[in-house]
């Protein structure tokens, strides 16, 4: 007796909207909240056991001031503090912790710039003939913007980035001998840097969080942009057929566009089990 219409339906209609659009939205909200709850509960079980933190907020309740050499980032995490180093790299390789932080900040900053660079070309282009083509996107840009050895806008980018890296190596030393926990990621640009120690710690944590989020975001853009052949913002399929997965609720009201996400094609291979 199970059908797409009766799946999950217990007959409790007290708060169920009367309109078809309202019903579709309500089903989508329940799906989203359920999926988020499954991720949250999985995270609670994992980190609760991993960190021996069996009560809310399921994180280590205290971080020593010398965790990872006192490196910024374990405080201001919402609840409690995070001493997250499951591979114990900071204990096994304490001399490399400044390099770890330098690398993390560099990748985070590059990812934040990349995120802007992935979206901005849909609104405007650089005033160069090579960059004006409407067919240019993040998938084919490398091939189209290198027109020969030493020619093409990508080579200009290499010169700019190489110059910046050269300046940074001059600050750190070729063997990173001048790199410390205090100078990791520090370019000496203090214009917006707070004067208080607490403000500085908060600013460093904000940069770390935004950089980490940007790395995840850019990875997601590359993955789904190629997987769904959606090379422009919002990097999701722009149209979903009404009969996707038999017309099952959940592909609409996703923020931008629609989502036909069935990479294993289970709805096509096993329509009777949908």
PDB file of N, CA, C and O in Angstrom, residues 110-186:
ATOM      1  N   UNK A 110      43.478  31.892  -0.131  1.00  0.00           N
ATOM      2  CA  UNK A 110      43.336  31.613  -1.565  1.00  0.00           C
ATOM      3  C   UNK A 110      41.923  31.141  -1.884  1.00  0.00           C
ATOM      4  O   UNK A 110      41.346  31.518  -2.914  1.00  0.00           O
ATOM      5  N   UNK A 111      41.341  30.334  -0.994  1.00  0.00           N
ATOM      6  CA  UNK A 111      39.988  29.835  -1.215  1.00  0.00           C
ATOM      7  C   UNK A 111      38.965  30.954  -1.129  1.00  0.00           C
ATOM      8  O   UNK A 111      37.991  30.981  -1.899  1.00  0.00           O
ATOM      9  N   UNK A 112      39.158  31.913  -0.207  1.00  0.00           N
ATOM     10  CA  UNK A 112      38.230  33.045  -0.121  1.00  0.00           C
ATOM     11  C   UNK A 112      38.276  33.882  -1.393  1.00  0.00           C
ATOM     12  O   UNK A 112      37.243  34.302  -1.923  1.00  0.00           O
ATOM     13  N   UNK A 113      39.486  34.111  -1.909  1.00  0.00           N
ATOM     14  CA  UNK A 113      39.616  34.833  -3.175  1.00  0.00           C
ATOM     15  C   UNK A 113      39.021  34.023  -4.323  1.00  0.00           C
ATOM     16  O   UNK A 113      38.359  34.572  -5.217  1.00  0.00           O
ATOM     17  N   UNK A 114      39.240  32.712  -4.294  1.00  0.00           N
ATOM     18  CA  UNK A 114      38.715  31.851  -5.357  1.00  0.00           C
ATOM     19  C   UNK A 114      37.192  31.868  -5.372  1.00  0.00           C
ATOM     20  O   UNK A 114      36.574  31.879  -6.443  1.00  0.00           O
ATOM     21  N   UNK A 115      36.587  31.877  -4.180  1.00  0.00           N
ATOM     22  CA  UNK A 115      35.125  31.900  -4.119  1.00  0.00           C
ATOM     23  C   UNK A 115      34.578  33.157  -4.799  1.00  0.00           C
ATOM     24  O   UNK A 115      33.630  33.092  -5.586  1.00  0.00           O
ATOM     25  N   UNK A 116      35.197  34.294  -4.483  1.00  0.00           N
ATOM     26  CA  UNK A 116      34.787  35.538  -5.141  1.00  0.00           C
ATOM     27  C   UNK A 116      35.032  35.448  -6.645  1.00  0.00           C
ATOM     28  O   UNK A 116      34.188  35.852  -7.462  1.00  0.00           O
ATOM     29  N   UNK A 117      36.185  34.886  -7.012  1.00  0.00           N
ATOM     30  CA  UNK A 117      36.525  34.774  -8.426  1.00  0.00           C
ATOM     31  C   UNK A 117      35.639  33.816  -9.197  1.00  0.00           C
ATOM     32  O   UNK A 117      35.488  33.948 -10.420  1.00  0.00           O
ATOM     33  N   UNK A 118      35.014  32.863  -8.520  1.00  0.00           N
ATOM     34  CA  UNK A 118      34.109  31.943  -9.194  1.00  0.00           C
ATOM     35  C   UNK A 118      32.749  32.577  -9.473  1.00  0.00           C
ATOM     36  O   UNK A 118      32.044  32.181 -10.403  1.00  0.00           O
ATOM     37  N   UNK A 119      32.375  33.564  -8.656  1.00  0.00           N
ATOM     38  CA  UNK A 119      31.060  34.191  -8.792  1.00  0.00           C
ATOM     39  C   UNK A 119      31.118  35.485  -9.597  1.00  0.00           C
ATOM     40  O   UNK A 119      30.248  35.752 -10.434  1.00  0.00           O
ATOM     41  N   UNK A 120      32.160  36.289  -9.360  1.00  0.00           N
ATOM     42  CA  UNK A 120      32.238  37.625  -9.972  1.00  0.00           C
ATOM     43  C   UNK A 120      32.166  37.619 -11.497  1.00  0.00           C
ATOM     44  O   UNK A 120      31.523  38.506 -12.083  1.00  0.00           O
ATOM     45  N   UNK A 121      32.794  36.665 -12.217  1.00  0.00           N
ATOM     46  CA  UNK A 121      32.746  36.727 -13.686  1.00  0.00           C
ATOM     47  C   UNK A 121      31.347  36.641 -14.284  1.00  0.00           C
ATOM     48  O   UNK A 121      31.149  37.019 -15.441  1.00  0.00           O
ATOM     49  N   UNK A 122      30.371  36.157 -13.527  1.00  0.00           N
ATOM     50  CA  UNK A 122      29.000  36.141 -14.035  1.00  0.00           C
ATOM     51  C   UNK A 122      28.384  37.533 -14.034  1.00  0.00           C
ATOM     52  O   UNK A 122      27.378  37.775 -14.708  1.00  0.00           O
ATOM     53  N   UNK A 123      28.989  38.450 -13.270  1.00  0.00           N
ATOM     54  CA  UNK A 123      28.483  39.825 -13.201  1.00  0.00           C
ATOM     55  C   UNK A 123      29.298  40.768 -14.069  1.00  0.00           C
ATOM     56  O   UNK A 123      28.756  41.691 -14.675  1.00  0.00           O
ATOM     57  N   UNK A 124      30.605  40.568 -14.120  1.00  0.00           N
ATOM     58  CA  UNK A 124      31.453  41.426 -14.945  1.00  0.00           C
ATOM     59  C   UNK A 124      32.719  40.668 -15.313  1.00  0.00           C
ATOM     60  O   UNK A 124      33.070  39.674 -14.679  1.00  0.00           O
ATOM     61  N   UNK A 125      33.417  41.156 -16.327  1.00  0.00           N
ATOM     62  CA  UNK A 125      34.658  40.532 -16.787  1.00  0.00           C
ATOM     63  C   UNK A 125      35.782  41.556 -16.783  1.00  0.00           C
ATOM     64  O   UNK A 125      35.544  42.767 -16.888  1.00  0.00           O
ATOM     65  N   UNK A 126      37.002  41.072 -16.671  1.00  0.00           N
ATOM     66  CA  UNK A 126      38.160  41.954 -16.779  1.00  0.00           C
ATOM     67  C   UNK A 126      38.228  42.515 -18.202  1.00  0.00           C
ATOM     68  O   UNK A 126      37.851  41.830 -19.163  1.00  0.00           O
ATOM     69  N   UNK A 127      38.704  43.747 -18.349  1.00  0.00           N
ATOM     70  CA  UNK A 127      38.677  44.400 -19.671  1.00  0.00           C
ATOM     71  C   UNK A 127      39.789  43.917 -20.604  1.00  0.00           C
ATOM     72  O   UNK A 127      40.578  44.700 -21.123  1.00  0.00           O
ATOM     73  N   UNK A 128      39.829  42.607 -20.821  1.00  0.00           N
ATOM     74  CA  UNK A 128      40.783  42.027 -21.756  1.00  0.00           C
ATOM     75  C   UNK A 128      40.007  41.156 -22.741  1.00  0.00           C
ATOM     76  O   UNK A 128      39.038  40.482 -22.356  1.00  0.00           O
ATOM     77  N   UNK A 129      40.438  41.154 -23.973  1.00  0.00           N
ATOM     78  CA  UNK A 129      39.732  40.406 -24.998  1.00  0.00           C
ATOM     79  C   UNK A 129      39.654  38.927 -24.661  1.00  0.00           C
ATOM     80  O   UNK A 129      38.634  38.270 -24.887  1.00  0.00           O
ATOM     81  N   UNK A 130      40.738  38.394 -24.096  1.00  0.00           N
ATOM     82  CA  UNK A 130      40.777  36.968 -23.786  1.00  0.00           C
ATOM     83  C   UNK A 130      39.757  36.569 -22.725  1.00  0.00           C
ATOM     84  O   UNK A 130      39.332  35.411 -22.664  1.00  0.00           O
ATOM     85  N   UNK A 131      39.380  37.532 -21.867  1.00  0.00           N
ATOM     86  CA  UNK A 131      38.472  37.227 -20.754  1.00  0.00           C
ATOM     87  C   UNK A 131      37.019  37.534 -21.063  1.00  0.00           C
ATOM     88  O   UNK A 131      36.148  37.339 -20.202  1.00  0.00           O
ATOM     89  N   UNK A 132      36.732  38.036 -22.257  1.00  0.00           N
ATOM     90  CA  UNK A 132      35.385  38.510 -22.577  1.00  0.00           C
ATOM     91  C   UNK A 132      34.459  37.423 -23.093  1.00  0.00           C
ATOM     92  O   UNK A 132      33.241  37.614 -23.126  1.00  0.00           O
ATOM     93  N   UNK A 133      34.982  36.285 -23.497  1.00  0.00           N
ATOM     94  CA  UNK A 133      34.151  35.253 -24.096  1.00  0.00           C
ATOM     95  C   UNK A 133      33.098  34.739 -23.115  1.00  0.00           C
ATOM     96  O   UNK A 133      33.426  34.362 -21.984  1.00  0.00           O
ATOM     97  N   UNK A 134      31.831  34.693 -23.512  1.00  0.00           N
ATOM     98  CA  UNK A 134      30.783  34.180 -22.619  1.00  0.00           C
ATOM     99  C   UNK A 134      30.911  32.680 -22.351  1.00  0.00           C
ATOM    100  O   UNK A 134      30.302  32.162 -21.410  1.00  0.00           O
ATOM    101  N   UNK A 135      31.702  31.988 -23.182  1.00  0.00           N
ATOM    102  CA  UNK A 135      31.896  30.553 -22.989  1.00  0.00           C
ATOM    103  C   UNK A 135      32.974  30.242 -21.956  1.00  0.00           C
ATOM    104  O   UNK A 135      33.170  29.078 -21.593  1.00  0.00           O
ATOM    105  N   UNK A 136      33.656  31.273 -21.478  1.00  0.00           N
ATOM    106  CA  UNK A 136      34.748  31.078 -20.528  1.00  0.00           C
ATOM    107  C   UNK A 136      34.182  30.784 -19.139  1.00  0.00           C
ATOM    108  O   UNK A 136      33.334  31.523 -18.635  1.00  0.00           O
ATOM    109  N   UNK A 137      34.620  29.690 -18.517  1.00  0.00           N
ATOM    110  CA  UNK A 137      34.194  29.364 -17.157  1.00  0.00           C
ATOM    111  C   UNK A 137      35.339  28.694 -16.412  1.00  0.00           C
ATOM    112  O   UNK A 137      36.431  28.527 -16.960  1.00  0.00           O
ATOM    113  N   UNK A 138      35.090  28.292 -15.165  1.00  0.00           N
ATOM    114  CA  UNK A 138      36.186  27.789 -14.344  1.00  0.00           C
ATOM    115  C   UNK A 138      36.717  26.441 -14.829  1.00  0.00           C
ATOM    116  O   UNK A 138      37.833  26.056 -14.485  1.00  0.00           O
ATOM    117  N   UNK A 139      35.944  25.725 -15.634  1.00  0.00           N
ATOM    118  CA  UNK A 139      36.396  24.422 -16.118  1.00  0.00           C
ATOM    119  C   UNK A 139      37.375  24.576 -17.279  1.00  0.00           C
ATOM    120  O   UNK A 139      38.406  23.906 -17.337  1.00  0.00           O
ATOM    121  N   UNK A 140      37.076  25.486 -18.219  1.00  0.00           N
ATOM    122  CA  UNK A 140      37.917  25.596 -19.418  1.00  0.00           C
ATOM    123  C   UNK A 140      38.878  26.783 -19.385  1.00  0.00           C
ATOM    124  O   UNK A 140      39.626  26.996 -20.332  1.00  0.00           O
ATOM    125  N   UNK A 141      38.850  27.570 -18.288  1.00  0.00           N
ATOM    126  CA  UNK A 141      39.666  28.790 -18.241  1.00  0.00           C
ATOM    127  C   UNK A 141      41.149  28.500 -18.401  1.00  0.00           C
ATOM    128  O   UNK A 141      41.860  29.229 -19.107  1.00  0.00           O
ATOM    129  N   UNK A 142      41.639  27.451 -17.774  1.00  0.00           N
ATOM    130  CA  UNK A 142      43.074  27.166 -17.838  1.00  0.00           C
ATOM    131  C   UNK A 142      43.513  26.927 -19.275  1.00  0.00           C
ATOM    132  O   UNK A 142      44.545  27.449 -19.731  1.00  0.00           O
ATOM    133  N   UNK A 143      42.733  26.145 -20.022  1.00  0.00           N
ATOM    134  CA  UNK A 143      43.099  25.862 -21.401  1.00  0.00           C
ATOM    135  C   UNK A 143      42.952  27.063 -22.318  1.00  0.00           C
ATOM    136  O   UNK A 143      43.765  27.265 -23.218  1.00  0.00           O
ATOM    137  N   UNK A 144      41.920  27.881 -22.079  1.00  0.00           N
ATOM    138  CA  UNK A 144      41.655  29.004 -22.974  1.00  0.00           C
ATOM    139  C   UNK A 144      42.532  30.216 -22.684  1.00  0.00           C
ATOM    140  O   UNK A 144      42.748  31.043 -23.576  1.00  0.00           O
ATOM    141  N   UNK A 145      43.013  30.344 -21.457  1.00  0.00           N
ATOM    142  CA  UNK A 145      43.777  31.532 -21.081  1.00  0.00           C
ATOM    143  C   UNK A 145      45.279  31.302 -21.117  1.00  0.00           C
ATOM    144  O   UNK A 145      46.053  32.151 -20.683  1.00  0.00           O
ATOM    145  N   UNK A 146      45.703  30.156 -21.604  1.00  0.00           N
ATOM    146  CA  UNK A 146      47.114  29.914 -21.922  1.00  0.00           C
ATOM    147  C   UNK A 146      47.177  29.646 -23.419  1.00  0.00           C
ATOM    148  O   UNK A 146      46.754  28.581 -23.891  1.00  0.00           O
ATOM    149  N   UNK A 147      47.635  30.612 -24.159  1.00  0.00           N
ATOM    150  CA  UNK A 147      47.625  30.512 -25.627  1.00  0.00           C
ATOM    151  C   UNK A 147      48.963  30.070 -26.197  1.00  0.00           C
ATOM    152  O   UNK A 147      49.098  29.907 -27.399  1.00  0.00           O
ATOM    153  N   UNK A 148      49.948  29.888 -25.336  1.00  0.00           N
ATOM    154  CA  UNK A 148      51.270  29.466 -25.784  1.00  0.00           C
ATOM    155  C   UNK A 148      52.263  29.652 -24.651  1.00  0.00           C
ATOM    156  O   UNK A 148      51.921  30.160 -23.571  1.00  0.00           O
ATOM    157  N   UNK A 149      53.490  29.241 -24.884  1.00  0.00           N
ATOM    158  CA  UNK A 149      54.509  29.368 -23.852  1.00  0.00           C
ATOM    159  C   UNK A 149      54.777  30.839 -23.557  1.00  0.00           C
ATOM    160  O   UNK A 149      55.252  31.583 -24.415  1.00  0.00           O
ATOM    161  N   UNK A 150      54.415  31.265 -22.368  1.00  0.00           N
ATOM    162  CA  UNK A 150      54.644  32.644 -21.956  1.00  0.00           C
ATOM    163  C   UNK A 150      53.596  33.624 -22.427  1.00  0.00           C
ATOM    164  O   UNK A 150      53.719  34.822 -22.180  1.00  0.00           O
ATOM    165  N   UNK A 151      52.536  33.167 -23.078  1.00  0.00           N
ATOM    166  CA  UNK A 151      51.509  34.084 -23.566  1.00  0.00           C
ATOM    167  C   UNK A 151      50.137  33.662 -23.035  1.00  0.00           C
ATOM    168  O   UNK A 151      49.840  32.477 -22.913  1.00  0.00           O
ATOM    169  N   UNK A 152      49.326  34.661 -22.731  1.00  0.00           N
ATOM    170  CA  UNK A 152      47.992  34.413 -22.195  1.00  0.00           C
ATOM    171  C   UNK A 152      47.864  34.935 -20.776  1.00  0.00           C
ATOM    172  O   UNK A 152      48.853  35.020 -20.045  1.00  0.00           O
ATOM    173  N   UNK A 153      46.649  35.315 -20.368  1.00  0.00           N
ATOM    174  CA  UNK A 153      46.441  35.908 -19.043  1.00  0.00           C
ATOM    175  C   UNK A 153      46.875  35.028 -17.878  1.00  0.00           C
ATOM    176  O   UNK A 153      47.239  35.551 -16.821  1.00  0.00           O
ATOM    177  N   UNK A 154      46.843  33.721 -18.036  1.00  0.00           N
ATOM    178  CA  UNK A 154      47.265  32.853 -16.942  1.00  0.00           C
ATOM    179  C   UNK A 154      48.736  33.049 -16.600  1.00  0.00           C
ATOM    180  O   UNK A 154      49.142  32.890 -15.453  1.00  0.00           O
ATOM    181  N   UNK A 155      49.518  33.410 -17.594  1.00  0.00           N
ATOM    182  CA  UNK A 155      50.935  33.679 -17.324  1.00  0.00           C
ATOM    183  C   UNK A 155      51.084  34.966 -16.526  1.00  0.00           C
ATOM    184  O   UNK A 155      51.971  35.076 -15.678  1.00  0.00           O
ATOM    185  N   UNK A 156      50.211  35.938 -16.784  1.00  0.00           N
ATOM    186  CA  UNK A 156      50.260  37.169 -15.995  1.00  0.00           C
ATOM    187  C   UNK A 156      49.958  36.842 -14.528  1.00  0.00           C
ATOM    188  O   UNK A 156      50.600  37.376 -13.620  1.00  0.00           O
ATOM    189  N   UNK A 157      48.966  35.969 -14.329  1.00  0.00           N
ATOM    190  CA  UNK A 157      48.609  35.569 -12.964  1.00  0.00           C
ATOM    191  C   UNK A 157      49.788  34.877 -12.286  1.00  0.00           C
ATOM    192  O   UNK A 157      50.053  35.097 -11.103  1.00  0.00           O
ATOM    193  N   UNK A 158      50.504  34.047 -13.049  1.00  0.00           N
ATOM    194  CA  UNK A 158      51.664  33.363 -12.493  1.00  0.00           C
ATOM    195  C   UNK A 158      52.717  34.363 -12.031  1.00  0.00           C
ATOM    196  O   UNK A 158      53.326  34.203 -10.963  1.00  0.00           O
ATOM    197  N   UNK A 159      52.942  35.412 -12.804  1.00  0.00           N
ATOM    198  CA  UNK A 159      53.927  36.438 -12.443  1.00  0.00           C
ATOM    199  C   UNK A 159      53.510  37.154 -11.162  1.00  0.00           C
ATOM    200  O   UNK A 159      54.324  37.364 -10.246  1.00  0.00           O
ATOM    201  N   UNK A 160      52.226  37.513 -11.060  1.00  0.00           N
ATOM    202  CA  UNK A 160      51.745  38.220  -9.872  1.00  0.00           C
ATOM    203  C   UNK A 160      51.869  37.336  -8.635  1.00  0.00           C
ATOM    204  O   UNK A 160      52.404  37.753  -7.596  1.00  0.00           O
ATOM    205  N   UNK A 161      51.368  36.110  -8.736  1.00  0.00           N
ATOM    206  CA  UNK A 161      51.420  35.202  -7.587  1.00  0.00           C
ATOM    207  C   UNK A 161      52.864  34.868  -7.224  1.00  0.00           C
ATOM    208  O   UNK A 161      53.232  34.814  -6.041  1.00  0.00           O
ATOM    209  N   UNK A 162      53.700  34.661  -8.235  1.00  0.00           N
ATOM    210  CA  UNK A 162      55.105  34.378  -7.966  1.00  0.00           C
ATOM    211  C   UNK A 162      55.803  35.526  -7.259  1.00  0.00           C
ATOM    212  O   UNK A 162      56.630  35.309  -6.366  1.00  0.00           O
ATOM    213  N   UNK A 163      55.468  36.745  -7.625  1.00  0.00           N
ATOM    214  CA  UNK A 163      56.054  37.911  -6.970  1.00  0.00           C
ATOM    215  C   UNK A 163      55.639  37.982  -5.504  1.00  0.00           C
ATOM    216  O   UNK A 163      56.461  38.253  -4.612  1.00  0.00           O
ATOM    217  N   UNK A 164      54.362  37.724  -5.251  1.00  0.00           N
ATOM    218  CA  UNK A 164      53.867  37.739  -3.875  1.00  0.00           C
ATOM    219  C   UNK A 164      54.531  36.644  -3.050  1.00  0.00           C
ATOM    220  O   UNK A 164      54.956  36.867  -1.904  1.00  0.00           O
ATOM    221  N   UNK A 165      54.657  35.461  -3.617  1.00  0.00           N
ATOM    222  CA  UNK A 165      55.297  34.354  -2.906  1.00  0.00           C
ATOM    223  C   UNK A 165      56.769  34.655  -2.630  1.00  0.00           C
ATOM    224  O   UNK A 165      57.300  34.285  -1.573  1.00  0.00           O
ATOM    225  N   UNK A 166      57.426  35.315  -3.558  1.00  0.00           N
ATOM    226  CA  UNK A 166      58.829  35.669  -3.356  1.00  0.00           C
ATOM    227  C   UNK A 166      58.995  36.618  -2.181  1.00  0.00           C
ATOM    228  O   UNK A 166      59.916  36.471  -1.358  1.00  0.00           O
ATOM    229  N   UNK A 167      58.092  37.594  -2.065  1.00  0.00           N
ATOM    230  CA  UNK A 167      58.133  38.515  -0.925  1.00  0.00           C
ATOM    231  C   UNK A 167      57.904  37.778   0.379  1.00  0.00           C
ATOM    232  O   UNK A 167      58.545  38.066   1.399  1.00  0.00           O
ATOM    233  N   UNK A 168      56.983  36.826   0.360  1.00  0.00           N
ATOM    234  CA  UNK A 168      56.696  36.073   1.586  1.00  0.00           C
ATOM    235  C   UNK A 168      57.879  35.199   1.980  1.00  0.00           C
ATOM    236  O   UNK A 168      58.209  35.077   3.173  1.00  0.00           O
ATOM    237  N   UNK A 169      58.529  34.573   1.005  1.00  0.00           N
ATOM    238  CA  UNK A 169      59.702  33.754   1.325  1.00  0.00           C
ATOM    239  C   UNK A 169      60.833  34.613   1.875  1.00  0.00           C
ATOM    240  O   UNK A 169      61.627  34.156   2.702  1.00  0.00           O
ATOM    241  N   UNK A 170      60.908  35.848   1.418  1.00  0.00           N
ATOM    242  CA  UNK A 170      61.912  36.755   1.969  1.00  0.00           C
ATOM    243  C   UNK A 170      61.651  37.024   3.441  1.00  0.00           C
ATOM    244  O   UNK A 170      62.589  37.147   4.244  1.00  0.00           O
ATOM    245  N   UNK A 171      60.365  37.084   3.817  1.00  0.00           N
ATOM    246  CA  UNK A 171      60.014  37.292   5.220  1.00  0.00           C
ATOM    247  C   UNK A 171      60.273  36.043   6.059  1.00  0.00           C
ATOM    248  O   UNK A 171      60.743  36.139   7.194  1.00  0.00           O
ATOM    249  N   UNK A 172      59.963  34.875   5.502  1.00  0.00           N
ATOM    250  CA  UNK A 172      60.057  33.628   6.272  1.00  0.00           C
ATOM    251  C   UNK A 172      61.440  32.995   6.223  1.00  0.00           C
ATOM    252  O   UNK A 172      61.828  32.274   7.145  1.00  0.00           O
ATOM    253  N   UNK A 173      62.186  33.238   5.145  1.00  0.00           N
ATOM    254  CA  UNK A 173      63.423  32.514   4.906  1.00  0.00           C
ATOM    255  C   UNK A 173      63.144  31.296   4.057  1.00  0.00           C
ATOM    256  O   UNK A 173      62.086  30.662   4.197  1.00  0.00           O
ATOM    257  N   UNK A 174      64.053  30.961   3.175  1.00  0.00           N
ATOM    258  CA  UNK A 174      63.834  29.832   2.275  1.00  0.00           C
ATOM    259  C   UNK A 174      63.662  28.522   3.025  1.00  0.00           C
ATOM    260  O   UNK A 174      62.998  27.606   2.548  1.00  0.00           O
ATOM    261  N   UNK A 175      64.281  28.415   4.200  1.00  0.00           N
ATOM    262  CA  UNK A 175      64.130  27.215   5.018  1.00  0.00           C
ATOM    263  C   UNK A 175      63.114  27.392   6.126  1.00  0.00           C
ATOM    264  O   UNK A 175      63.090  26.598   7.067  1.00  0.00           O
ATOM    265  N   UNK A 176      62.290  28.447   6.034  1.00  0.00           N
ATOM    266  CA  UNK A 176      61.278  28.781   7.042  1.00  0.00           C
ATOM    267  C   UNK A 176      61.905  29.035   8.411  1.00  0.00           C
ATOM    268  O   UNK A 176      61.245  28.884   9.435  1.00  0.00           O
ATOM    269  N   UNK A 177      63.173  29.419   8.418  1.00  0.00           N
ATOM    270  CA  UNK A 177      63.866  29.604   9.703  1.00  0.00           C
ATOM    271  C   UNK A 177      63.345  30.802  10.483  1.00  0.00           C
ATOM    272  O   UNK A 177      63.495  30.867  11.707  1.00  0.00           O
ATOM    273  N   UNK A 178      62.700  31.756   9.808  1.00  0.00           N
ATOM    274  CA  UNK A 178      62.166  32.935  10.499  1.00  0.00           C
ATOM    275  C   UNK A 178      60.688  32.771  10.855  1.00  0.00           C
ATOM    276  O   UNK A 178      60.091  33.679  11.439  1.00  0.00           O
ATOM    277  N   UNK A 179      60.124  31.637  10.524  1.00  0.00           N
ATOM    278  CA  UNK A 179      58.695  31.419  10.739  1.00  0.00           C
ATOM    279  C   UNK A 179      58.433  30.946  12.158  1.00  0.00           C
ATOM    280  O   UNK A 179      59.027  29.978  12.628  1.00  0.00           O
ATOM    281  N   UNK A 180      57.536  31.634  12.869  1.00  0.00           N
ATOM    282  CA  UNK A 180      57.144  31.265  14.230  1.00  0.00           C
ATOM    283  C   UNK A 180      55.623  31.276  14.328  1.00  0.00           C
ATOM    284  O   UNK A 180      54.927  31.672  13.386  1.00  0.00           O
ATOM    285  N   UNK A 181      55.101  30.862  15.479  1.00  0.00           N
ATOM    286  CA  UNK A 181      53.656  30.893  15.682  1.00  0.00           C
ATOM    287  C   UNK A 181      53.122  32.317  15.598  1.00  0.00           C
ATOM    288  O   UNK A 181      51.989  32.544  15.182  1.00  0.00           O
ATOM    289  N   UNK A 182      53.944  33.274  16.009  1.00  0.00           N
ATOM    290  CA  UNK A 182      53.506  34.674  15.989  1.00  0.00           C
ATOM    291  C   UNK A 182      53.519  35.258  14.571  1.00  0.00           C
ATOM    292  O   UNK A 182      52.698  36.122  14.237  1.00  0.00           O
ATOM    293  N   UNK A 183      54.441  34.802  13.725  1.00  0.00           N
ATOM    294  CA  UNK A 183      54.566  35.380  12.383  1.00  0.00           C
ATOM    295  C   UNK A 183      53.875  34.563  11.300  1.00  0.00           C
ATOM    296  O   UNK A 183      53.802  35.000  10.155  1.00  0.00           O
ATOM    297  N   UNK A 184      53.344  33.386  11.649  1.00  0.00           N
ATOM    298  CA  UNK A 184      52.671  32.548  10.651  1.00  0.00           C
ATOM    299  C   UNK A 184      51.475  33.298  10.068  1.00  0.00           C
ATOM    300  O   UNK A 184      50.571  33.710  10.792  1.00  0.00           O
ATOM    301  N   UNK A 185      51.490  33.493   8.783  1.00  0.00           N
ATOM    302  CA  UNK A 185      50.403  34.188   8.107  1.00  0.00           C
ATOM    303  C   UNK A 185      50.419  35.690   8.249  1.00  0.00           C
ATOM    304  O   UNK A 185      49.519  36.368   7.747  1.00  0.00           O
ATOM    305  N   UNK A 186      51.420  36.247   8.929  1.00  0.00           N
ATOM    306  CA  UNK A 186      51.466  37.688   9.211  1.00  0.00           C
ATOM    307  C   UNK A 186      52.238  38.400   8.101  1.00  0.00           C
ATOM    308  O   UNK A 186      53.453  38.256   7.980  1.00  0.00           O
TER     309      UNK A 186
END
